[in-house]
mmCIF file of C-alpha atoms in Angstrom:
data_model
loop_
_atom_site.group_PDB
_atom_site.id
_atom_site.type_symbol
_atom_site.label_atom_id
_atom_site.label_comp_id
_atom_site.label_asym_id
_atom_site.label_seq_id
_atom_site.Cartn_x
_atom_site.Cartn_y
_atom_site.Cartn_z
ATOM 1 C CA MET A 305 160.314 136.272 35.971
ATOM 2 C CA GLU A 306 160.088 139.260 33.646
ATOM 3 C CA LYS A 307 157.854 142.074 34.856
ATOM 4 C CA THR A 308 155.583 144.122 32.596
ATOM 5 C CA PHE A 309 154.270 147.584 33.396
ATOM 6 C CA ALA A 310 150.923 149.023 32.377
ATOM 7 C CA VAL A 311 152.063 152.656 32.346
ATOM 8 C CA LYS A 312 154.156 153.415 29.261
ATOM 9 C CA ASN A 313 155.278 156.219 26.940
ATOM 10 C CA LEU A 314 155.547 159.106 29.411
ATOM 11 C CA SER A 315 155.845 162.565 27.862
ATOM 12 C CA LEU A 316 155.641 166.137 29.174
ATOM 13 C CA VAL A 317 152.785 168.092 27.601
ATOM 14 C CA ASP A 318 153.882 171.351 29.244
ATOM 15 C CA ASN A 319 155.684 172.344 32.416
ATOM 16 C CA GLN A 320 152.787 171.241 34.616
ATOM 17 C CA THR A 321 151.169 168.184 33.011
ATOM 18 C CA LEU A 322 152.325 164.729 32.039
ATOM 19 C CA GLU A 323 150.811 162.493 29.379
ATOM 20 C CA ILE A 324 150.941 158.736 29.997
ATOM 21 C CA ASN A 325 149.475 155.633 28.428
ATOM 22 C CA ILE A 326 147.863 153.139 30.770
ATOM 23 C CA GLY A 327 147.818 149.980 28.726
ATOM 24 C CA PRO A 328 147.280 148.582 26.213
ATOM 25 C CA GLN A 329 147.320 145.767 28.774
ATOM 26 C CA HIS A 330 145.759 145.974 32.175
ATOM 27 C CA PRO A 331 144.291 143.252 34.387
ATOM 28 C CA SER A 332 140.995 145.041 35.008
ATOM 29 C CA THR A 333 139.900 145.177 31.374
ATOM 30 C CA HIS A 334 139.278 141.523 30.388
ATOM 31 C CA GLY A 335 141.010 142.192 27.120
ATOM 32 C CA VAL A 336 143.295 144.725 25.476
ATOM 33 C CA PHE A 337 142.524 148.382 26.148
ATOM 34 C CA ARG A 338 144.453 151.631 26.550
ATOM 35 C CA MET A 339 143.751 154.858 28.391
ATOM 36 C CA ASN A 340 145.585 157.961 27.199
ATOM 37 C CA VAL A 341 145.773 160.069 30.367
ATOM 38 C CA VAL A 342 146.983 163.632 30.974
ATOM 39 C CA LEU A 343 147.938 164.281 34.598
ATOM 40 C CA ASP A 344 148.524 167.364 36.688
ATOM 41 C CA GLY A 345 150.551 165.750 39.437
ATOM 42 C CA GLU A 346 148.445 162.682 40.151
ATOM 43 C CA THR A 347 145.159 164.356 39.177
ATOM 44 C CA ILE A 348 143.538 163.397 35.881
ATOM 45 C CA VAL A 349 142.770 166.358 33.612
ATOM 46 C CA SER A 350 142.075 164.340 30.450
ATOM 47 C CA LEU A 351 141.443 160.679 29.661
ATOM 48 C CA LYS A 352 140.808 159.222 26.221
ATOM 49 C CA PRO A 353 139.811 155.565 25.868
ATOM 50 C CA VAL A 354 141.657 153.843 23.032
ATOM 51 C CA MET A 355 140.001 150.663 21.817
ATOM 52 C CA GLY A 356 140.026 148.414 18.769
ATOM 53 C CA TYR A 357 142.915 146.117 19.683
ATOM 54 C CA LEU A 358 140.565 143.114 19.861
ATOM 55 C CA HIS A 359 138.517 143.845 16.729
ATOM 56 C CA ARG A 360 136.317 140.806 16.025
ATOM 57 C CA ASN A 361 134.607 141.779 12.743
ATOM 58 C CA HIS A 362 131.504 140.213 14.254
ATOM 59 C CA GLU A 363 128.922 142.057 12.162
ATOM 60 C CA GLN A 364 130.622 141.495 8.825
ATOM 61 C CA ILE A 365 131.033 137.779 9.573
ATOM 62 C CA ALA A 366 127.325 137.486 10.421
ATOM 63 C CA GLU A 367 126.339 139.001 7.075
ATOM 64 C CA ASN A 368 128.129 136.150 5.300
ATOM 65 C CA MET A 369 126.738 133.260 7.362
ATOM 66 C CA SER A 370 123.362 131.660 7.875
ATOM 67 C CA TYR A 371 121.182 133.053 10.647
ATOM 68 C CA THR A 372 121.698 130.070 12.924
ATOM 69 C CA SER A 373 125.439 129.936 12.272
ATOM 70 C CA SER A 374 125.759 133.361 13.898
ATOM 71 C CA MET A 375 124.384 132.133 17.231
ATOM 72 C CA PRO A 376 127.782 130.808 18.468
ATOM 73 C CA TYR A 377 129.369 134.140 17.539
ATOM 74 C CA THR A 378 127.011 135.955 19.897
ATOM 75 C CA ASP A 379 128.513 133.822 22.688
ATOM 76 C CA ARG A 380 131.784 135.629 22.098
ATOM 77 C CA LEU A 381 130.499 139.173 22.446
ATOM 78 C CA ASP A 382 130.343 139.321 26.237
ATOM 79 C CA TYR A 383 131.879 135.931 26.817
ATOM 80 C CA PHE A 384 130.850 136.004 30.485
ATOM 81 C CA ASN A 385 127.191 136.082 29.482
ATOM 82 C CA SER A 386 126.635 133.926 26.428
ATOM 83 C CA MET A 387 123.095 132.865 27.417
ATOM 84 C CA SER A 388 121.932 136.497 27.523
ATOM 85 C CA ASN A 389 123.609 137.205 24.196
ATOM 86 C CA ASN A 390 121.786 134.239 22.639
ATOM 87 C CA PHE A 391 118.537 135.592 24.083
ATOM 88 C CA GLY A 392 118.835 138.977 22.380
ATOM 89 C CA TYR A 393 119.704 137.561 18.962
ATOM 90 C CA ALA A 394 116.950 134.928 19.142
ATOM 91 C CA LEU A 395 114.337 137.578 19.998
ATOM 92 C CA THR A 396 115.361 139.672 16.992
ATOM 93 C CA VAL A 397 115.066 136.876 14.451
ATOM 94 C CA GLU A 398 111.812 135.677 16.030
ATOM 95 C CA LYS A 399 110.418 139.187 15.658
ATOM 96 C CA LEU A 400 111.623 139.317 12.059
ATOM 97 C CA ALA A 401 110.058 135.956 11.124
ATOM 98 C CA ASN A 402 107.039 136.118 13.477
ATOM 99 C CA ILE A 403 108.040 132.974 15.353
ATOM 100 C CA ASP A 404 106.285 132.043 18.588
ATOM 101 C CA VAL A 405 108.065 130.466 21.553
ATOM 102 C CA PRO A 406 106.496 127.634 23.637
ATOM 103 C CA GLU A 407 105.853 128.337 27.294
ATOM 104 C CA LYS A 408 108.345 125.771 28.587
ATOM 105 C CA ALA A 409 111.110 127.238 26.421
ATOM 106 C CA GLU A 410 110.277 130.720 27.721
ATOM 107 C CA TYR A 411 110.731 129.550 31.307
ATOM 108 C CA ILE A 412 114.042 127.898 30.453
ATOM 109 C CA ARG A 413 115.228 131.102 28.755
ATOM 110 C CA VAL A 414 114.376 133.294 31.740
ATOM 111 C CA ILE A 415 116.047 130.885 34.153
ATOM 112 C CA MET A 416 119.212 130.847 32.039
ATOM 113 C CA ALA A 417 119.207 134.637 31.729
ATOM 114 C CA GLU A 418 118.874 135.230 35.471
ATOM 115 C CA LEU A 419 121.517 132.634 36.326
ATOM 116 C CA THR A 420 123.728 134.513 33.882
ATOM 117 C CA ARG A 421 123.054 137.766 35.743
ATOM 118 C CA LEU A 422 124.253 136.117 38.950
ATOM 119 C CA VAL A 423 127.404 134.917 37.168
ATOM 120 C CA ASN A 424 128.187 138.376 35.817
ATOM 121 C CA HIS A 425 127.490 140.430 38.929
ATOM 122 C CA VAL A 426 129.295 138.181 41.371
ATOM 123 C CA ALA A 427 132.336 138.115 39.076
ATOM 124 C CA VAL A 428 132.493 141.865 38.462
ATOM 125 C CA ILE A 429 132.276 142.558 42.210
ATOM 126 C CA GLY A 430 135.162 140.172 42.772
ATOM 127 C CA PHE A 431 137.202 141.892 40.067
ATOM 128 C CA LEU A 432 136.345 145.331 41.470
ATOM 129 C CA LEU A 433 137.718 144.340 44.860
ATOM 130 C CA ASN A 434 140.810 143.075 43.084
ATOM 131 C CA ASP A 435 141.197 146.515 41.461
ATOM 132 C CA LEU A 436 140.884 148.045 44.926
ATOM 133 C CA GLY A 437 143.886 146.049 46.096
ATOM 134 C CA ALA A 438 142.106 143.265 47.960
ATOM 135 C CA PHE A 439 144.228 140.682 46.141
ATOM 136 C CA PHE A 440 142.415 137.532 45.037
ATOM 137 C CA THR A 441 140.349 136.617 48.100
ATOM 138 C CA PRO A 442 137.043 138.250 46.959
ATOM 139 C CA VAL A 443 137.538 136.901 43.425
ATOM 140 C CA LEU A 444 137.973 133.371 44.758
ATOM 141 C CA TYR A 445 134.813 133.682 46.865
ATOM 142 C CA ALA A 446 132.953 134.957 43.781
ATOM 143 C CA PHE A 447 134.312 132.303 41.463
ATOM 144 C CA ARG A 448 133.388 129.564 43.924
ATOM 145 C CA GLU A 449 129.723 130.472 43.371
ATOM 146 C CA ARG A 450 130.193 131.151 39.668
ATOM 147 C CA GLU A 451 131.549 127.643 39.115
ATOM 148 C CA LYS A 452 128.349 126.090 40.474
ATOM 149 C CA ILE A 453 126.307 127.907 37.818
ATOM 150 C CA LEU A 454 128.788 127.151 35.045
ATOM 151 C CA ASP A 455 128.458 123.476 35.945
ATOM 152 C CA ILE A 456 124.719 123.835 35.310
ATOM 153 C CA PHE A 457 125.364 125.492 31.950
ATOM 154 C CA GLU A 458 127.700 122.649 31.028
ATOM 155 C CA ASP A 459 125.082 120.032 31.911
ATOM 156 C CA ILE A 460 122.465 121.831 29.830
ATOM 157 C CA SER A 461 124.408 123.010 26.774
ATOM 158 C CA GLY A 462 127.651 121.021 26.814
ATOM 159 C CA ALA A 463 129.766 124.144 27.358
ATOM 160 C CA ARG A 464 130.563 126.218 30.405
ATOM 161 C CA MET A 465 130.924 129.638 28.758
ATOM 162 C CA MET A 466 130.271 129.472 24.988
ATOM 163 C CA CYS A 467 126.879 127.818 25.413
ATOM 164 C CA ASN A 468 125.227 128.231 21.977
ATOM 165 C CA TYR A 469 122.012 127.059 23.620
ATOM 166 C CA PHE A 470 119.174 129.221 22.313
ATOM 167 C CA ARG A 471 117.481 128.578 18.973
ATOM 168 C CA PHE A 472 114.926 130.601 17.046
ATOM 169 C CA GLY A 473 111.604 129.617 18.554
ATOM 170 C CA GLY A 474 113.014 128.004 21.668
ATOM 171 C CA VAL A 475 116.138 126.262 22.945
ATOM 172 C CA LYS A 476 118.427 123.562 21.586
ATOM 173 C CA ARG A 477 117.516 120.802 24.038
ATOM 174 C CA ASP A 478 115.387 120.175 27.112
ATOM 175 C CA LEU A 479 116.797 120.297 30.635
ATOM 176 C CA PRO A 480 118.553 117.030 31.503
ATOM 177 C CA ALA A 481 117.242 114.911 34.361
ATOM 178 C CA GLY A 482 118.211 116.280 37.755
ATOM 179 C CA VAL A 483 119.330 119.714 36.536
ATOM 180 C CA LEU A 484 116.192 121.443 37.797
ATOM 181 C CA ASP A 485 116.914 120.152 41.307
ATOM 182 C CA THR A 486 120.512 121.385 41.018
ATOM 183 C CA ILE A 487 119.292 124.848 40.018
ATOM 184 C CA LYS A 488 116.873 124.906 42.960
ATOM 185 C CA ASP A 489 119.718 123.983 45.309
ATOM 186 C CA VAL A 490 121.947 126.783 43.959
ATOM 187 C CA VAL A 491 119.114 129.327 44.236
ATOM 188 C CA LYS A 492 118.351 128.187 47.791
ATOM 189 C CA LYS A 493 121.965 128.554 48.980
ATOM 190 C CA PHE A 494 122.945 131.708 47.075
ATOM 191 C CA PRO A 495 121.361 134.188 49.544
ATOM 192 C CA SER A 496 123.565 132.925 52.380
ATOM 193 C CA PHE A 497 126.598 133.551 50.179
ATOM 194 C CA LEU A 498 125.398 137.108 49.498
ATOM 195 C CA GLU A 499 125.001 137.688 53.224
ATOM 196 C CA GLU A 500 128.558 136.463 53.754
ATOM 197 C CA PHE A 501 129.853 138.598 50.890
ATOM 198 C CA GLU A 502 128.076 141.721 52.096
ATOM 199 C CA ALA A 503 129.262 141.221 55.675
ATOM 200 C CA LEU A 504 132.809 141.379 54.370
ATOM 201 C CA LEU A 505 132.352 144.219 51.907
ATOM 202 C CA THR A 506 129.408 146.602 52.079
ATOM 203 C CA LYS A 507 130.331 148.356 55.350
ATOM 204 C CA ASN A 508 134.052 147.786 54.966
ATOM 205 C CA GLU A 509 135.742 151.079 55.868
ATOM 206 C CA ILE A 510 138.375 150.874 53.138
ATOM 207 C CA LEU A 511 135.839 149.994 50.433
ATOM 208 C CA CYS A 512 133.583 152.875 51.470
ATOM 209 C CA MET A 513 136.437 155.399 51.566
ATOM 210 C CA ARG A 514 137.730 154.360 48.159
ATOM 211 C CA CYS A 515 134.367 154.061 46.383
ATOM 212 C CA GLN A 516 132.010 156.675 47.807
ATOM 213 C CA ASN A 517 131.862 159.998 45.896
ATOM 214 C CA VAL A 518 134.282 158.603 43.294
ATOM 215 C CA GLY A 519 133.353 158.487 39.612
ATOM 216 C CA VAL A 520 129.944 160.101 40.072
ATOM 217 C CA LEU A 521 127.686 159.740 37.019
ATOM 218 C CA LYS A 522 124.914 162.331 36.943
ATOM 219 C CA PRO A 523 121.555 160.987 35.716
ATOM 220 C CA GLU A 524 121.333 163.699 33.033
ATOM 221 C CA LEU A 525 124.655 162.636 31.508
ATOM 222 C CA ALA A 526 123.774 158.952 31.803
ATOM 223 C CA ILE A 527 120.541 159.451 29.873
ATOM 224 C CA SER A 528 122.030 161.695 27.168
ATOM 225 C CA ALA A 529 124.951 159.287 26.633
ATOM 226 C CA GLY A 530 122.667 156.265 26.250
ATOM 227 C CA ILE A 531 124.020 154.505 29.328
ATOM 228 C CA THR A 532 122.004 151.437 30.367
ATOM 229 C CA GLY A 533 122.033 148.620 32.882
ATOM 230 C CA PRO A 534 123.343 148.797 36.454
ATOM 231 C CA MET A 535 125.366 151.936 35.619
ATOM 232 C CA LEU A 536 122.202 153.843 34.724
ATOM 233 C CA ARG A 537 120.193 152.510 37.649
ATOM 234 C CA ALA A 538 123.034 153.300 40.077
ATOM 235 C CA SER A 539 122.506 156.941 39.062
ATOM 236 C CA GLY A 540 118.879 156.725 40.162
ATOM 237 C CA VAL A 541 117.232 156.266 36.745
ATOM 238 C CA ASN A 542 114.450 153.677 36.894
ATOM 239 C CA TYR A 543 114.918 151.932 33.561
ATOM 240 C CA ASP A 544 115.027 148.178 33.070
ATOM 241 C CA ILE A 545 114.104 146.609 29.726
ATOM 242 C CA ARG A 546 112.576 143.601 31.478
ATOM 243 C CA LYS A 547 109.953 146.029 32.848
ATOM 244 C CA ILE A 548 109.817 148.468 29.914
ATOM 245 C CA ASP A 549 109.413 145.928 27.100
ATOM 246 C CA ASN A 550 108.014 142.977 29.080
ATOM 247 C CA TYR A 551 109.776 140.679 26.632
ATOM 248 C CA SER A 552 109.525 136.914 26.975
ATOM 249 C CA ILE A 553 107.470 136.163 30.139
ATOM 250 C CA TYR A 554 109.015 138.698 32.525
ATOM 251 C CA LYS A 555 105.647 140.321 33.170
ATOM 252 C CA ARG A 556 104.645 137.177 35.077
ATOM 253 C CA PHE A 557 107.259 137.747 37.762
ATOM 254 C CA ASP A 558 107.241 140.079 40.727
ATOM 255 C CA PHE A 559 110.587 141.849 41.136
ATOM 256 C CA LYS A 560 111.865 145.332 41.918
ATOM 257 C CA ILE A 561 114.364 147.590 40.151
ATOM 258 C CA PRO A 562 117.137 148.596 42.611
ATOM 259 C CA LEU A 563 118.291 152.205 42.271
ATOM 260 C CA GLY A 564 121.297 154.113 43.560
ATOM 261 C CA GLN A 565 121.354 157.664 44.890
ATOM 262 C CA LYS A 566 124.710 159.233 43.960
ATOM 263 C CA GLY A 567 125.799 157.212 40.935
ATOM 264 C CA ASP A 568 129.303 156.683 42.333
ATOM 265 C CA VAL A 569 131.457 153.551 42.340
ATOM 266 C CA PHE A 570 129.883 152.393 45.596
ATOM 267 C CA ASP A 571 126.360 152.684 44.193
ATOM 268 C CA ARG A 572 127.399 150.717 41.111
ATOM 269 C CA TYR A 573 128.731 148.012 43.415
ATOM 270 C CA TYR A 574 125.675 147.937 45.657
ATOM 271 C CA VAL A 575 123.082 148.032 42.874
ATOM 272 C CA ARG A 576 124.606 144.835 41.515
ATOM 273 C CA ILE A 577 124.306 143.219 44.948
ATOM 274 C CA LEU A 578 120.629 144.162 45.071
ATOM 275 C CA GLU A 579 120.042 143.022 41.488
ATOM 276 C CA MET A 580 121.325 139.573 42.394
ATOM 277 C CA ARG A 581 118.713 139.411 45.150
ATOM 278 C CA GLU A 582 115.985 140.324 42.656
ATOM 279 C CA SER A 583 117.274 137.733 40.178
ATOM 280 C CA LEU A 584 116.930 135.134 42.912
ATOM 281 C CA LYS A 585 113.289 136.190 43.390
ATOM 282 C CA ILE A 586 112.650 135.732 39.663
ATOM 283 C CA LEU A 587 114.357 132.346 39.718
ATOM 284 C CA GLU A 588 112.313 131.175 42.701
ATOM 285 C CA GLN A 589 109.065 132.115 40.933
ATOM 286 C CA ALA A 590 110.148 130.594 37.603
ATOM 287 C CA LEU A 591 111.196 127.332 39.254
ATOM 288 C CA LYS A 592 107.953 127.149 41.221
ATOM 289 C CA ASP A 593 105.788 127.595 38.091
ATOM 290 C CA PHE A 594 108.048 125.684 35.707
ATOM 291 C CA PRO A 595 105.935 123.536 33.329
ATOM 292 C CA THR A 596 106.815 119.866 33.546
ATOM 293 C CA SER A 597 105.780 119.164 29.957
ATOM 294 C CA GLY A 598 105.570 120.975 26.656
ATOM 295 C CA ASP A 599 107.581 121.749 23.555
ATOM 296 C CA ILE A 600 110.997 123.385 23.745
ATOM 297 C CA ILE A 601 110.931 124.833 20.228
ATOM 298 C CA SER A 602 108.219 126.338 18.022
ATOM 299 C CA LYS A 603 106.432 124.033 15.585
ATOM 300 C CA LYS A 604 107.069 126.681 12.960
ATOM 301 C CA MET A 605 110.761 125.737 13.126
ATOM 302 C CA THR A 606 110.135 121.972 12.813
ATOM 303 C CA PRO A 607 110.934 121.888 9.062
ATOM 304 C CA TYR A 608 114.393 123.309 9.799
ATOM 305 C CA LEU A 609 115.411 121.052 12.689
ATOM 306 C CA LYS A 610 117.570 118.841 10.474
ATOM 307 C CA ASN A 611 119.213 121.773 8.711
ATOM 308 C CA PHE A 612 118.797 125.285 10.118
ATOM 309 C CA ARG A 613 120.863 126.650 7.206
ATOM 310 C CA ASN A 614 117.730 126.460 5.060
ATOM 311 C CA PHE A 615 115.971 128.971 7.308
ATOM 312 C CA LYS A 616 115.017 132.092 5.336
ATOM 313 C CA PRO A 617 113.119 134.854 7.168
ATOM 314 C CA PRO A 618 110.810 137.015 5.050
ATOM 315 C CA VAL A 619 112.051 140.300 3.633
ATOM 316 C CA GLY A 620 112.023 142.954 6.358
ATOM 317 C CA GLU A 621 113.890 144.384 9.310
ATOM 318 C CA ALA A 622 113.716 143.974 13.081
ATOM 319 C CA TYR A 623 115.350 145.272 16.240
ATOM 320 C CA ALA A 624 115.001 143.536 19.577
ATOM 321 C CA ARG A 625 116.801 144.019 22.862
ATOM 322 C CA VAL A 626 117.272 142.381 26.238
ATOM 323 C CA GLU A 627 118.362 143.556 29.670
ATOM 324 C CA CYS A 628 121.775 141.927 29.740
ATOM 325 C CA PRO A 629 123.827 142.089 32.953
ATOM 326 C CA LYS A 630 125.808 145.014 31.522
ATOM 327 C CA GLY A 631 122.863 146.874 29.999
ATOM 328 C CA GLU A 632 120.845 146.976 26.795
ATOM 329 C CA LEU A 633 122.046 144.431 24.262
ATOM 330 C CA GLY A 634 120.232 144.927 20.972
ATOM 331 C CA PHE A 635 120.416 143.330 17.556
ATOM 332 C CA TYR A 636 119.288 144.965 14.316
ATOM 333 C CA VAL A 637 118.788 142.558 11.411
ATOM 334 C CA VAL A 638 117.670 143.247 7.836
ATOM 335 C CA SER A 639 116.524 140.308 5.708
ATOM 336 C CA ASP A 640 116.453 140.183 1.910
ATOM 337 C CA GLY A 641 114.827 136.757 1.908
ATOM 338 C CA THR A 642 118.066 134.791 1.603
ATOM 339 C CA PRO A 643 119.631 132.462 4.220
ATOM 340 C CA GLN A 644 122.077 135.236 5.221
ATOM 341 C CA PRO A 645 121.218 138.608 6.811
ATOM 342 C CA TRP A 646 121.608 141.540 4.438
ATOM 343 C CA ARG A 647 122.453 143.768 7.405
ATOM 344 C CA TYR A 648 123.412 142.803 10.944
ATOM 345 C CA HIS A 649 124.276 145.261 13.703
ATOM 346 C CA VAL A 650 124.911 144.881 17.430
ATOM 347 C CA ARG A 651 124.150 147.511 20.056
ATOM 348 C CA ALA A 652 126.704 146.448 22.675
ATOM 349 C CA PRO A 653 126.324 147.908 26.207
ATOM 350 C CA SER A 654 130.038 147.667 27.064
ATOM 351 C CA LEU A 655 130.897 149.942 24.131
ATOM 352 C CA ILE A 656 128.215 152.530 24.914
ATOM 353 C CA ASN A 657 128.878 152.551 28.656
ATOM 354 C CA LEU A 658 132.589 153.106 28.054
ATOM 355 C CA THR A 659 132.026 156.411 26.236
ATOM 356 C CA ILE A 660 131.612 158.424 29.463
ATOM 357 C CA LEU A 661 134.778 157.105 31.113
ATOM 358 C CA GLU A 662 136.569 160.464 30.817
ATOM 359 C CA ASP A 663 133.669 162.319 32.447
ATOM 360 C CA LEU A 664 133.824 159.938 35.411
ATOM 361 C CA CYS A 665 137.607 160.174 35.845
ATOM 362 C CA ILE A 666 138.432 163.889 35.474
ATOM 363 C CA GLY A 667 139.514 165.354 38.808
ATOM 364 C CA HIS A 668 140.319 161.986 40.343
ATOM 365 C CA LYS A 669 143.650 160.234 40.897
ATOM 366 C CA VAL A 670 145.165 157.517 38.723
ATOM 367 C CA ALA A 671 144.287 154.819 41.279
ATOM 368 C CA ASP A 672 140.661 156.006 41.167
ATOM 369 C CA ALA A 673 140.565 155.625 37.370
ATOM 370 C CA ILE A 674 141.278 151.913 37.736
ATOM 371 C CA ILE A 675 138.338 151.275 40.042
ATOM 372 C CA ILE A 676 136.060 153.558 38.012
ATOM 373 C CA LEU A 677 136.855 151.479 34.937
ATOM 374 C CA GLY A 678 136.217 148.320 36.956
ATOM 375 C CA SER A 679 132.824 149.632 38.082
ATOM 376 C CA VAL A 680 131.772 150.274 34.471
ATOM 377 C CA ASP A 681 132.089 146.508 33.877
ATOM 378 C CA ILE A 682 133.293 146.084 30.311
ATOM 379 C CA VAL A 683 134.368 143.070 28.311
ATOM 380 C CA LEU A 684 136.522 143.877 25.287
ATOM 381 C CA GLY A 685 134.954 141.149 23.159
ATOM 382 C CA GLU A 686 131.802 143.272 23.234
ATOM 383 C CA VAL A 687 133.549 146.645 22.953
ATOM 384 C CA ASP A 688 135.546 145.602 19.871
ATOM 385 C CA HIS A 689 132.844 143.462 18.295
#
């Protein structure tokens, strides 16, 4: 079997330093990405992220399609978290067209979003351990739990990953019979999995040695660079859009915002563990109060149910955002009154969070750069949107 190597194109910059390219293929990136690294021995003195290999032309496509036709394209931004992507886009168009959302649909949306957070965080922790050299065992444990939630998504939307489930003013269809009980069962059993996972990982001597005091992100830099999500909170900054904006019905739920202390790789790992516990709290409350009856889409959208392509928001502009598992996902849409957006822009957290990669890596070894990149948690579909 032919072997491929990630490190290519070695060249001497001077008598002391060596310039290498890590990539453009590497298993920790979920796509195609290159790091241009200058080394002094094995110590990183410069690192430039090189992206654009997976350019999707997402925004230009959206400006030439109907509003609803763009919903499946949002699935393919962060293709681990399509439900959250749908959520952000739906909120923006609803704000633009002043569309209300029925209570039952709001509960379904929150449940889908928090299940998505579990999917993302458990997967990225598994991948991080893979980057650390733990082979595939943690990934398999993580994916065992992820599959249970993807089965739920498939029952609800017909697809496991590219769900295309949200609609302006609500959701595409009601929950099928029995799915609510399945969700309750997953939520009930998930904490025991987290206990098992943490027993293997959190106090593991090798994990602590490799991750603590590595890739430290100072809160001042995180704020000035626009970093959001678990990366920002791991640096001790208390900022979560679910609390700040109180979008949808999040203000009804009691949950905390976990914070780190050092902002290193370990804190970014552990904050995600704690966030999963808080997501489970939200899910328990949402399932307990879930309305058994009610509409799943706004009556304002009834005239468009047979053909959403006729939907024309009024002239104006809107920006809305959600707390996606990777950070702030925002959509900016400008309407000229036609069935297609005049302007469509995505604020993708993977792209923004990647901009401080060099700051996190300078002074560390090459092996550290791999786990630092893994702790940032990027998906190239979102970076190169």
